[in-house]
Coordinates of C-alpha atoms in Angstrom, one line a residue:
M1 CA -11.0 -32.1 27.3
F2 CA -12.8 -28.9 26.2
L3 CA -15.7 -31.0 24.8
T4 CA -16.1 -32.8 28.1
L5 CA -16.1 -29.6 30.0
F6 CA -18.6 -28.1 27.6
V7 CA -21.0 -31.0 28.0
R8 CA -20.7 -30.9 31.8
R9 CA -21.2 -27.2 31.9
C10 CA -24.3 -27.5 29.6
A11 CA -25.7 -30.3 31.7
A12 CA -25.2 -28.2 34.8
L13 CA -27.3 -25.5 33.2
H14 CA -29.9 -28.1 31.9
T15 CA -29.0 -27.3 28.3
P16 CA -30.0 -30.1 25.8
V17 CA -26.6 -30.6 24.3
A18 CA -27.7 -33.3 21.8
R19 CA -30.4 -30.9 20.5
I20 CA -27.9 -28.1 20.1
L21 CA -25.5 -30.3 18.2
N22 CA -28.3 -31.9 16.2
C23 CA -26.9 -35.4 16.7
R24 CA -28.0 -38.7 18.2
G25 CA -26.1 -41.1 20.5
P26 CA -22.7 -40.4 22.1
V27 CA -21.1 -37.1 21.1
S28 CA -17.7 -37.4 19.4
M29 CA -15.3 -35.2 17.4
N30 CA -16.0 -37.3 14.3
S31 CA -19.8 -37.0 14.7
I32 CA -19.8 -33.2 14.9
P33 CA -17.2 -31.9 12.4
M34 CA -19.2 -28.9 11.3
V35 CA -20.3 -27.6 14.7
W36 CA -17.0 -26.6 16.2
P37 CA -17.7 -22.8 15.6
L38 CA -21.0 -23.3 17.5
L39 CA -19.3 -25.3 20.1
F40 CA -16.6 -22.7 20.7
A41 CA -19.2 -19.9 20.7
L42 CA -21.2 -21.6 23.4
F43 CA -18.4 -23.1 25.4
V44 CA -16.3 -19.9 25.9
P45 CA -19.1 -17.7 27.3
L46 CA -20.1 -20.4 29.7
C47 CA -16.6 -20.7 31.0
L48 CA -15.7 -17.0 31.2
P49 CA -16.5 -16.6 34.9
T50 CA -13.8 -19.3 35.7
C51 CA -11.2 -18.5 33.0
A52 CA -8.2 -16.6 34.4
W53 CA -7.5 -14.8 31.1
A54 CA -11.0 -13.4 31.1
Q55 CA -10.6 -12.1 34.6
R56 CA -7.5 -10.1 33.6
R57 CA -9.3 -8.0 31.0
P58 CA -9.8 -4.5 32.3
R59 CA -13.3 -3.1 32.2
G60 CA -14.0 0.4 33.2
A61 CA -11.9 2.7 35.3
N62 CA -11.9 6.1 37.2
I63 CA -9.1 8.6 37.9
F64 CA -7.8 8.6 41.5
T65 CA -4.9 10.3 43.3
M66 CA -3.0 9.1 46.4
K67 CA 0.2 9.7 48.3
A68 CA 3.3 8.0 46.8
D69 CA 3.2 5.5 49.7
G70 CA -0.3 4.3 48.7
S71 CA -2.2 6.1 51.5
D72 CA -4.9 8.8 51.3
V73 CA -6.6 7.5 48.1
Q74 CA -9.1 10.0 46.7
L75 CA -11.4 9.8 43.7
F76 CA -10.4 12.6 41.3
V77 CA -13.3 12.7 38.9
Q78 CA -15.9 10.7 37.1
V79 CA -17.1 12.2 33.8
P80 CA -20.9 11.5 33.2
D81 CA -21.6 8.8 30.6
M82 CA -17.9 7.9 30.4
V83 CA -16.9 4.3 31.5
W84 CA -13.1 4.3 31.0
H85 CA -10.9 7.1 32.4
G86 CA -7.2 6.9 31.8
S87 CA -3.8 8.6 31.1
P88 CA -3.9 11.2 33.8
I89 CA -1.1 13.8 33.9
W90 CA -0.5 16.7 36.2
S91 CA 0.2 20.2 34.9
H92 CA 3.6 21.6 35.8
D93 CA 2.1 24.0 38.3
G94 CA 0.2 21.2 40.0
R95 CA -3.2 22.9 39.6
R96 CA -4.8 20.7 36.9
I97 CA -4.9 17.2 35.7
A98 CA -5.5 16.3 32.0
F99 CA -6.8 12.8 31.1
D100 CA -8.8 10.9 28.5
A101 CA -12.2 9.3 29.0
S102 CA -14.4 7.1 26.8
P103 CA -17.9 5.6 26.8
D104 CA -16.3 2.3 25.8
Q105 CA -15.2 -0.1 28.5
N106 CA -11.5 -0.2 27.5
G107 CA -11.1 3.3 26.0
G108 CA -10.1 3.6 22.4
A109 CA -10.9 5.8 19.4
S110 CA -14.0 7.2 21.0
A111 CA -12.0 8.8 23.8
R112 CA -12.0 12.5 24.5
I113 CA -9.5 14.7 26.4
Y114 CA -10.6 16.5 29.6
V115 CA -8.9 18.9 32.0
A116 CA -10.0 19.5 35.6
S117 CA -8.8 21.5 38.6
V118 CA -7.1 19.6 41.4
K119 CA -8.9 21.6 44.0
D120 CA -12.4 21.3 42.5
P121 CA -12.4 18.6 39.8
A122 CA -16.1 17.8 39.7
G123 CA -17.0 21.5 39.1
T124 CA -14.3 22.3 36.6
V125 CA -14.2 19.5 34.0
A126 CA -13.6 20.9 30.6
D127 CA -14.1 18.8 27.4
L128 CA -11.3 19.5 24.9
G129 CA -12.4 17.2 22.2
P130 CA -11.4 13.8 20.8
G131 CA -8.0 12.4 21.7
N132 CA -5.9 10.1 23.8
S133 CA -2.9 10.3 26.2
P134 CA -2.4 14.1 26.7
S135 CA 0.9 15.6 27.8
W136 CA 1.4 19.2 29.0
S137 CA 3.9 21.7 27.6
P138 CA 6.2 23.2 30.2
E139 CA 4.2 26.4 30.3
D140 CA 1.0 24.5 30.7
D141 CA -0.5 26.5 27.8
K142 CA -0.6 23.6 25.3
L143 CA -1.2 19.9 25.2
V144 CA 0.2 17.2 22.9
F145 CA -1.9 14.1 22.3
Y146 CA -2.8 11.6 19.6
L147 CA -5.8 10.6 17.6
R148 CA -6.6 7.0 16.8
P149 CA -8.1 5.8 13.5
G150 CA -11.9 5.9 13.7
N151 CA -12.0 8.9 16.0
P152 CA -15.4 10.6 16.2
D153 CA -14.5 13.6 14.1
E154 CA -12.9 11.4 11.4
L155 CA -9.7 13.4 11.7
Q156 CA -6.3 12.1 10.4
P157 CA -4.7 9.8 13.1
G158 CA -1.4 10.8 14.6
V159 CA 0.3 13.2 16.9
W160 CA -1.5 16.5 17.4
T161 CA -1.1 19.7 19.6
M162 CA -3.8 22.1 20.8
A163 CA -4.1 25.0 23.2
A164 CA -5.0 24.2 26.8
N165 CA -8.6 25.2 26.2
G166 CA -8.9 22.8 23.2
A167 CA -8.5 25.4 20.5
D168 CA -6.0 25.6 17.6
R169 CA -5.6 21.9 16.9
K170 CA -2.7 21.1 14.6
R171 CA -1.4 17.7 13.4
L172 CA 2.4 17.1 13.6
C173 CA 3.0 13.7 12.2
E174 CA 1.9 10.0 12.5
G175 CA 2.6 8.3 15.9
Q176 CA 1.1 7.5 19.3
K177 CA 1.3 8.4 23.0
P178 CA 3.4 11.6 22.7
R179 CA 5.3 13.2 25.6
W180 CA 6.5 16.8 25.7
S181 CA 10.1 17.2 26.9
P182 CA 10.8 19.1 30.1
D183 CA 12.4 22.0 28.3
G184 CA 9.5 22.2 25.7
T185 CA 11.7 22.0 22.7
R186 CA 11.0 18.3 21.8
I187 CA 8.2 15.8 21.6
A188 CA 8.8 12.1 21.9
F189 CA 6.3 9.5 20.6
I190 CA 5.9 5.9 19.6
S191 CA 6.6 5.5 15.9
D192 CA 6.6 2.7 13.3
H193 CA 9.6 2.0 11.0
N194 CA 8.6 -0.5 8.4
G195 CA 6.7 -2.6 10.9
V196 CA 9.3 -2.1 13.7
A197 CA 8.1 -0.2 16.8
S198 CA 10.5 2.6 17.9
L199 CA 10.7 6.0 19.6
D200 CA 11.1 9.2 17.7
V201 CA 11.8 12.8 18.8
I202 CA 10.5 15.7 16.8
T203 CA 11.2 19.5 16.9
P204 CA 9.9 22.2 14.6
R205 CA 13.1 21.7 12.5
W206 CA 13.9 18.0 12.6
R207 CA 12.8 14.5 13.5
K208 CA 15.1 11.7 14.8
R209 CA 14.7 8.1 15.7
V210 CA 16.3 7.6 19.1
L211 CA 15.6 3.9 19.8
Q212 CA 17.7 1.9 17.4
V213 CA 16.9 -1.5 18.8
D214 CA 14.0 -3.3 17.1
Y215 CA 10.8 -3.9 19.2
E216 CA 7.6 -5.7 18.2
A217 CA 5.6 -3.2 20.3
I218 CA 6.2 -0.3 22.6
A219 CA 3.5 0.5 25.2
G220 CA 4.6 4.0 26.3
C221 CA 7.5 6.3 27.2
G222 CA 8.3 9.1 29.7
W223 CA 11.1 11.8 29.8
S224 CA 13.6 12.0 32.6
P225 CA 13.5 15.3 34.4
D226 CA 16.7 16.5 32.8
G227 CA 15.4 15.7 29.3
E228 CA 18.3 13.4 28.4
K229 CA 16.7 10.0 28.7
L230 CA 13.4 8.3 27.9
A231 CA 12.0 5.4 29.9
F232 CA 9.9 3.0 27.9
V233 CA 8.0 -0.3 28.1
G234 CA 8.6 -2.5 25.0
T235 CA 8.4 -6.1 23.7
R236 CA 11.1 -7.5 21.5
K237 CA 10.1 -9.9 18.7
N238 CA 9.1 -13.3 20.0
L239 CA 10.3 -12.4 23.5
E240 CA 8.3 -12.2 26.7
P241 CA 8.0 -10.6 29.2
R242 CA 8.1 -6.9 28.4
E243 CA 11.2 -4.8 29.1
L244 CA 11.4 -1.6 31.0
G245 CA 14.2 0.2 29.3
I246 CA 16.0 3.5 29.3
V247 CA 17.4 5.1 26.2
G248 CA 19.4 8.3 25.6
T249 CA 17.8 10.9 23.4
K250 CA 20.9 11.3 21.2
G251 CA 20.1 8.2 19.1
D252 CA 23.2 6.2 19.9
E253 CA 22.8 2.6 18.8
N254 CA 24.1 1.2 22.1
A255 CA 22.3 3.6 24.4
V256 CA 19.6 1.3 25.6
V257 CA 19.8 0.1 29.2
M258 CA 17.3 -2.7 30.0
R259 CA 16.4 -2.0 33.5
Y260 CA 14.0 -4.9 34.3
Q261 CA 11.9 -7.6 32.6
A262 CA 8.3 -8.3 33.8
D263 CA 4.7 -8.1 32.7
F264 CA 4.6 -4.3 32.8
G265 CA 1.8 -2.0 31.8
W266 CA 1.9 1.0 29.6
L267 CA 3.2 4.4 30.7
P268 CA 6.4 4.7 32.9
S269 CA 6.7 8.0 34.7
W270 CA 9.9 9.5 36.4
S271 CA 9.7 11.0 39.8
P272 CA 10.6 14.7 39.8
D273 CA 14.0 14.0 41.4
G274 CA 14.8 11.5 38.7
K275 CA 15.6 8.7 41.2
Q276 CA 12.5 6.5 40.7
L277 CA 10.1 5.3 38.0
V278 CA 6.5 4.4 38.7
V279 CA 4.9 1.8 36.3
S280 CA 2.3 -0.9 36.6
M281 CA 3.2 -4.5 36.7
R282 CA 1.1 -7.7 37.0
G283 CA 0.7 -8.9 40.5
E284 CA -0.1 -12.4 41.7
E285 CA -3.8 -11.8 42.4
T286 CA -4.5 -8.7 40.2
F287 CA -4.3 -7.6 36.6
Q288 CA -1.8 -4.8 37.3
K289 CA -0.4 -3.1 40.4
L290 CA 1.6 0.1 40.6
T291 CA 5.3 -0.4 41.4
L292 CA 8.3 1.8 42.2
L293 CA 11.6 1.1 40.7
R294 CA 14.9 2.8 41.4
V295 CA 16.6 4.0 38.3
A296 CA 20.1 3.3 39.6
G297 CA 21.2 -0.1 40.9
K298 CA 19.7 -3.5 40.3
Q299 CA 16.8 -3.6 42.7
S300 CA 13.6 -5.3 41.7
P301 CA 10.4 -3.2 41.5
S302 CA 8.4 -2.9 44.8
F303 CA 4.6 -2.8 44.9
I304 CA 3.1 0.3 46.4
D305 CA 0.9 -0.4 49.5
G306 CA -2.8 -0.1 49.5
Q307 CA -3.7 -2.0 46.3
A308 CA -5.1 -5.2 47.9
G309 CA -8.5 -6.1 46.5
T310 CA -8.2 -4.0 43.4
F311 CA -8.3 -5.5 40.0
F312 CA -5.9 -3.1 38.2
N313 CA -4.1 0.2 38.8
L314 CA -2.5 1.8 35.7
D315 CA -1.1 4.9 34.1
A316 CA 0.4 6.6 37.2
T317 CA 2.1 10.0 36.9
W318 CA 3.8 12.1 39.6
S319 CA 2.6 15.4 41.0
P320 CA 5.2 18.1 40.4
D321 CA 6.2 18.1 44.1
G322 CA 6.6 14.3 44.1
Q323 CA 4.1 13.8 46.9
R324 CA 1.2 12.3 45.1
L325 CA 0.4 10.0 42.1
A326 CA -2.6 10.3 39.7
F327 CA -3.6 6.9 38.2
N328 CA -6.6 5.0 36.9
S329 CA -8.2 2.0 38.6
N330 CA -11.4 0.0 38.9
R331 CA -11.1 0.1 42.7
A332 CA -14.2 1.0 44.8
I333 CA -14.7 4.7 45.3
P334 CA -13.7 5.8 48.8
E335 CA -16.4 7.0 51.1

């Protein structure tokens, strides 16, 4: 079937298939045993415009804000020469948003952390250096973040902290996507336990694994406002789709509550009143849409309005007053 589609596609583009394959007569699998790598290399790019999996791959994004009901969408910032902007998070006083940005289409190790004022983002963008997925301390005087392998400064990967102006960088431990607790005494992050993904909590005095259930991968986590729970998106071994779960921070083995299963995105975020979670989830016609899910009860997630015609909307976090969301998206920039 793939060979037939390849030949038809090449014919449509007036490509001399027999010359490419260096064979004569009818093309068959037996007659071209050594050209399958070439066949694949040529066939896949030609079919990319019509392949659903190719259309789902996110490419480039900016930071936006909007009301929690999906209205009043506003571009927050575009950093010059940066293609991917992600992981926005509001400061606790609501005056600033920290985020990461990268010249690569899908973020990654080349990302840098930026902070900008909510009132005048374009004129106040501050580059704090390499890093991903920042999170504010309760006093907004520090940020915790993580560095990937292959970062521009060739620093040791793992969880780091720094002052809000980018100074005084210190490595805490290995790990990814850290989140500062509401009271400032703990930091939660994604960890690895002998090949098993988990969540750990660290303080200046101790470190504890709080997610005892084995997961193949964890995409991100977020603290409840009271600091007693963590919401997370994870994938169990050989099990799809992903789970949106809630775990207590005391490390009890049976403390996980699986709230919903779906093709979720990365970073769940609690509303300031603790009643809702915002997280992205695959929609029928888009890569990811932002959804709201009530923490209590058994209701399904509900898509936020105003996302029609957008390819993806990710990484949403709440403003401190619960009125607006900051998120990244490839949507058109509002006039």
